[in-house]
Amino acid sequence: MTATIIDGKLIAENLRNLLAEKIAALPNKPYLAVVLVGNDPASIIYDRNKQKAAQALGMVCDIYHLPEETPEEDLLELIGRLNNDRNVNGILVQMPLPKHISSAKVIEAIAHEKDVDGFGPYNAGLLHENDPRAMIAATPKGILYLLEHSIGDLSGKHAVIIGRSNIVGRPLASLLLNRHCTVTVAHSKTVDLPKLTQQADIVVAACGCSQMVKKDWLKEGATVIDVGINRIDNKLFGDVDFDDVKEKAAFITPVPGGVGPMTIAMLLDNTYQAYLNQNNNLKKG
Ligand code: NAD
């Protein structure tokens, strides 16, 4: 068997085109505020890419670039201002933050209706409770979209997620449970991981271990989603050994061009949803 490659780049492009049409029909442009503290080169590139993608869809996106030594209270004050600004629909604070700033405090300070990353405890709680009002973190939301787009109904499938972070593994576990999957979450202390993945219909690798998942870790015909981004000698590798695994999987995402483009598309979708929610609530109020 040779796997069908899930073309995240194309799927994300189609999603962005649909979003652009919907945004063109709105009376105002959705506004995304991106907050960046410090000069981490990767973060600067990520945020510029988000800004370009947002602008290409007809949104307004400003990057609030603060110096590395910005005190925590100044950052919280900026978030307070953005929270209270009716023109701002979505707020995203680029991680990682400098060490003197508590990222938990900052994430918690973002108004939950503007928390387009979905990292705050309010939205994480709603997702945990399978409440449709949850703003869902962009990467797991994109993964769910890719899975349903490729294999359809997920009910009854056994999914093994490798990684338990708050931004990928945990929210994805809730999302897949809500779709009636049987979910196993593995992590760095999991014993005999290949024995678990060999039982899975779906394997999602999100651990940051370059090319760790091999063909003999899988059952024939599994669907493999590779979230990992590992840069080695200026080349990108996923957490899955793509060339090995593609001989055995039914569907597989490449790195790059799989999950990555979906993350940005879903962030913009969240911003659009936030705009709609806020404007509907204004009408109601
Ligand atoms: P993280 O470091 O916060 O978490 C990694 C998780 O993997 C932890 O739960 C850890 O217990 C687990 N883990 C580590 N080594 C393991 C091992 N040997 N076996 C099993 N589990 C192990 O990472 P994260 O932020 O969740 O990101 C994971 C990967 O996904 C990274 O490579 C990151 O760059 C990538 N990522 C990609 C996107 C995207 O849009 N494509 C988005 C977010 C993260």
XYZ file of C-alpha atoms and ligand atoms in Angstrom:
329
model
C 0.000 0.000 0.000
C 1.148 3.520 -0.699
C -0.549 6.184 1.352
C -2.697 8.973 -0.037
C -1.011 12.212 0.903
C -3.296 14.640 2.711
C -2.564 17.946 1.005
C -2.948 20.405 3.882
C -1.670 23.250 1.735
C -4.443 22.826 -0.834
C -7.160 22.142 1.752
C -6.109 25.249 3.687
C -6.090 27.328 0.495
C -9.661 26.238 -0.297
C -10.699 27.127 3.251
C -9.054 30.542 2.996
C -10.800 31.243 -0.329
C -14.172 30.428 1.242
C -13.362 32.647 4.208
C -12.349 35.523 1.895
C -15.760 35.348 0.198
C -17.557 35.409 3.541
C -15.432 38.302 4.804
C -16.055 40.320 1.634
C -19.779 40.153 2.438
C -19.357 41.624 5.963
C -20.073 45.293 6.659
C -16.707 45.722 8.451
C -13.358 43.996 8.346
C -12.570 41.575 11.212
C -9.591 42.827 13.235
C -6.867 40.555 14.607
C -4.347 41.949 17.108
C -1.087 39.999 17.295
C 1.094 40.743 20.311
C 4.778 39.919 20.062
C 7.282 40.494 22.876
C 10.988 40.341 22.072
C 12.952 39.479 18.945
C 12.808 35.708 18.568
C 13.463 35.340 14.800
C 11.046 32.392 14.354
C 8.251 34.272 16.165
C 8.803 37.351 13.991
C 8.461 35.206 10.840
C 5.366 33.360 12.192
C 3.651 36.638 13.034
C 4.447 38.267 9.692
C 3.023 35.186 7.953
C -0.149 35.396 10.051
C -0.466 39.099 9.261
C 0.006 38.537 5.511
C -2.511 35.683 5.516
C -5.072 37.764 7.454
C -4.655 40.761 5.156
C -4.965 38.549 2.074
C -8.426 37.525 3.312
C -9.514 41.141 3.777
C -8.984 41.276 7.550
C -7.099 43.976 9.403
C -4.138 42.633 11.379
C -1.735 44.734 13.440
C 1.355 43.395 15.164
C 1.981 45.026 18.558
C 5.726 44.473 18.813
C 7.039 45.167 22.314
C 10.667 45.094 23.488
C 12.065 41.989 25.221
C 12.323 43.793 28.582
C 8.649 44.880 28.644
C 7.340 44.457 32.219
C 4.516 41.953 32.689
C 2.165 44.687 33.900
C 2.671 46.699 30.690
C 1.776 43.665 28.606
C -1.305 43.024 30.763
C -2.243 46.670 30.377
C -2.048 46.390 26.562
C -4.215 43.260 26.645
C -6.726 45.115 28.824
C -6.897 47.901 26.246
C -7.358 45.443 23.378
C -10.031 43.602 25.383
C -11.970 46.845 25.789
C -11.542 48.022 22.205
C -14.724 47.179 20.297
C -12.852 47.275 16.989
C -10.609 44.378 18.039
C -12.189 40.973 17.412
C -9.289 38.616 18.073
C -6.162 38.778 20.263
C -3.220 36.462 19.899
C -0.113 36.619 22.075
C 2.868 34.958 20.421
C 4.545 32.291 22.551
C 7.077 31.798 23.996
C 7.126 34.947 26.103
C 10.327 36.178 27.816
C 11.028 34.322 31.077
C 10.070 37.230 33.396
C 6.469 37.129 32.105
C 3.951 34.495 33.205
C 2.378 33.104 30.036
C -0.462 31.568 32.101
C -1.339 35.001 33.526
C -1.193 36.610 30.085
C -3.317 33.929 28.406
C -5.861 34.192 31.208
C -6.030 37.974 30.778
C -7.324 37.742 27.188
C -11.116 38.235 27.001
C -12.486 34.773 26.264
C -14.578 35.988 23.330
C -11.366 37.366 21.721
C -9.166 34.366 22.601
C -8.724 33.203 18.976
C -5.913 30.822 19.995
C -8.375 29.072 22.321
C -5.604 28.601 24.918
C -7.418 30.310 27.810
C -8.966 28.229 30.613
C -12.512 29.340 29.735
C -12.361 28.073 26.148
C -10.366 24.975 27.138
C -13.103 24.214 29.701
C -15.904 24.660 27.167
C -14.117 22.299 24.776
C -13.634 19.776 27.572
C -17.387 19.889 28.188
C -18.179 19.554 24.461
C -19.839 22.963 24.501
C -20.217 24.329 20.936
C -19.383 27.864 22.121
C -15.724 26.872 22.643
C -13.090 28.697 20.617
C -10.943 25.742 19.608
C -7.156 25.958 19.387
C -6.156 26.277 15.738
C -3.810 23.290 15.371
C -6.170 20.624 16.791
C -9.083 22.220 14.934
C -7.075 21.910 11.701
C -6.158 18.296 12.469
C -9.820 17.394 13.025
C -10.688 19.025 9.714
C -7.989 17.033 7.887
C -9.149 13.769 9.479
C -12.817 14.272 8.626
C -11.929 15.498 5.154
C -9.861 12.345 4.514
C -11.685 9.534 6.284
C -15.117 10.953 7.071
C -16.936 9.719 10.173
C -14.531 9.186 13.060
C -16.989 7.434 15.364
C -15.546 4.298 16.975
C -12.014 4.828 15.625
C -9.118 4.325 17.991
C -6.858 7.369 17.979
C -3.447 7.445 19.627
C -2.158 10.979 20.202
C 1.545 11.277 20.961
C 1.954 14.406 23.098
C -0.162 15.961 25.865
C 0.535 19.687 25.497
C -2.153 22.300 26.141
C -1.927 23.529 22.554
C -2.091 20.212 20.660
C -2.469 16.888 22.493
C -5.007 17.742 25.208
C -7.453 19.804 23.115
C -7.208 17.244 20.311
C -8.052 14.452 22.772
C -11.237 16.341 23.750
C -12.129 17.042 20.115
C -11.744 13.390 19.118
C -13.642 12.171 22.181
C -16.428 14.550 21.198
C -16.408 12.847 17.767
C -16.822 9.457 19.515
C -13.287 8.203 18.988
C -11.608 5.994 21.565
C -8.625 8.129 22.543
C -5.259 7.166 24.000
C -2.925 10.021 24.918
C 0.755 9.079 25.072
C 3.604 11.197 26.406
C 7.253 11.120 27.359
C 6.650 8.681 30.235
C 4.512 6.254 28.212
C 5.841 2.708 28.274
C 6.087 0.718 25.021
C 4.546 3.354 22.764
C 4.774 1.242 19.540
C 2.510 -1.373 21.153
C -0.176 1.322 21.528
C 0.231 2.872 18.077
C 0.049 -0.599 16.484
C -3.579 -0.772 17.669
C -4.561 2.650 16.331
C -6.732 3.572 13.357
C -5.419 7.123 13.705
C -1.974 8.158 14.933
C -1.284 11.833 15.619
C 2.368 12.567 16.336
C 2.887 15.833 18.259
C 5.963 15.333 20.385
C 8.773 17.188 18.633
C 10.901 14.033 18.114
C 12.226 14.011 14.577
C 11.064 11.010 12.480
C 10.279 8.906 15.544
C 7.211 7.062 14.220
C 8.215 4.179 11.939
C 6.349 1.770 9.680
C 6.483 -1.067 12.208
C 4.717 1.161 14.786
C 1.529 1.081 12.686
C -1.183 -1.261 11.637
C -1.817 -1.552 7.899
C -4.097 1.217 6.632
C -3.761 3.606 9.580
C -4.176 7.362 9.107
C -1.130 9.302 10.237
C -1.128 13.004 11.089
C 2.300 14.513 11.618
C 2.257 17.699 13.691
C 5.973 17.841 14.457
C 8.231 20.585 13.188
C 11.896 19.720 13.685
C 14.532 21.837 11.973
C 17.754 19.951 11.303
C 20.522 21.496 9.152
C 17.978 23.994 7.830
C 15.639 21.221 6.673
C 12.222 20.514 8.176
C 11.310 17.078 9.486
C 8.163 15.850 11.146
C 7.778 13.402 14.027
C 7.010 10.662 11.488
C 9.491 8.918 9.201
C 7.466 9.850 6.129
C 9.234 7.695 3.500
C 9.072 4.605 5.702
C 5.480 5.082 6.925
C 3.923 5.970 3.564
C 4.341 2.303 2.525
C 1.944 1.170 5.235
C -0.458 4.018 6.057
C -3.664 4.717 4.126
C -3.427 8.495 4.615
C -0.528 10.639 5.750
C 0.240 14.354 6.106
C 3.590 15.635 4.823
C 5.903 18.061 6.641
C 5.876 20.769 5.456
C 2.499 21.159 3.739
C 0.255 19.165 6.106
C -0.857 20.448 9.484
C 1.096 23.755 9.365
C -0.994 25.567 6.709
C -4.195 24.390 8.427
C -3.165 26.081 11.678
C -3.099 29.543 10.092
C -6.358 28.922 8.205
C -8.095 27.878 11.440
C -6.734 30.867 13.346
C -8.302 33.120 10.708
C -11.521 31.113 10.858
C -11.582 31.662 14.640
C -11.106 35.411 14.097
C -14.000 35.448 11.633
C -16.158 33.477 14.121
C -15.188 35.879 16.921
C -16.257 38.815 14.743
C -19.630 37.171 14.065
C -20.197 36.307 17.739
C -19.300 39.806 18.919
C -21.492 41.519 16.329
C -24.455 39.228 17.013
C -24.099 39.877 20.741
C -23.991 43.643 20.105
C -27.240 43.397 18.138
C -28.835 41.320 20.923
C -27.495 43.619 23.683
P 5.490 20.306 23.769
O 6.973 20.264 23.885
O 4.699 21.271 24.550
O 4.926 18.848 24.106
C 5.501 17.689 23.598
C 4.758 16.512 24.116
O 5.342 15.330 23.581
C 4.797 16.385 25.636
O 3.497 16.080 26.105
C 5.752 15.209 25.882
O 5.371 14.447 27.018
C 5.596 14.394 24.625
N 6.816 13.657 24.269
C 8.064 14.149 24.194
N 8.931 13.164 23.852
C 8.191 12.039 23.712
C 8.496 10.701 23.378
N 9.736 10.319 23.111
N 7.497 9.818 23.316
C 6.215 10.184 23.568
N 5.855 11.439 23.900
C 6.843 12.360 23.965
O 5.212 20.430 22.214
P 3.954 21.009 21.389
O 3.933 22.478 21.534
O 2.730 20.215 21.665
O 4.462 20.672 19.901
C 4.758 19.356 19.500
C 5.368 19.394 18.124
O 4.400 19.924 17.224
C 6.594 20.312 17.995
O 7.467 19.759 17.032
C 6.009 21.605 17.481
O 6.936 22.380 16.772
C 4.918 21.090 16.595
N 3.786 22.016 16.398
C 3.373 22.216 15.132
C 2.291 23.026 14.887
C 1.827 23.230 13.485
O 1.044 24.123 13.214
N 2.264 22.396 12.552
C 1.620 23.652 15.944
C 2.044 23.389 17.249
C 3.134 22.563 17.461
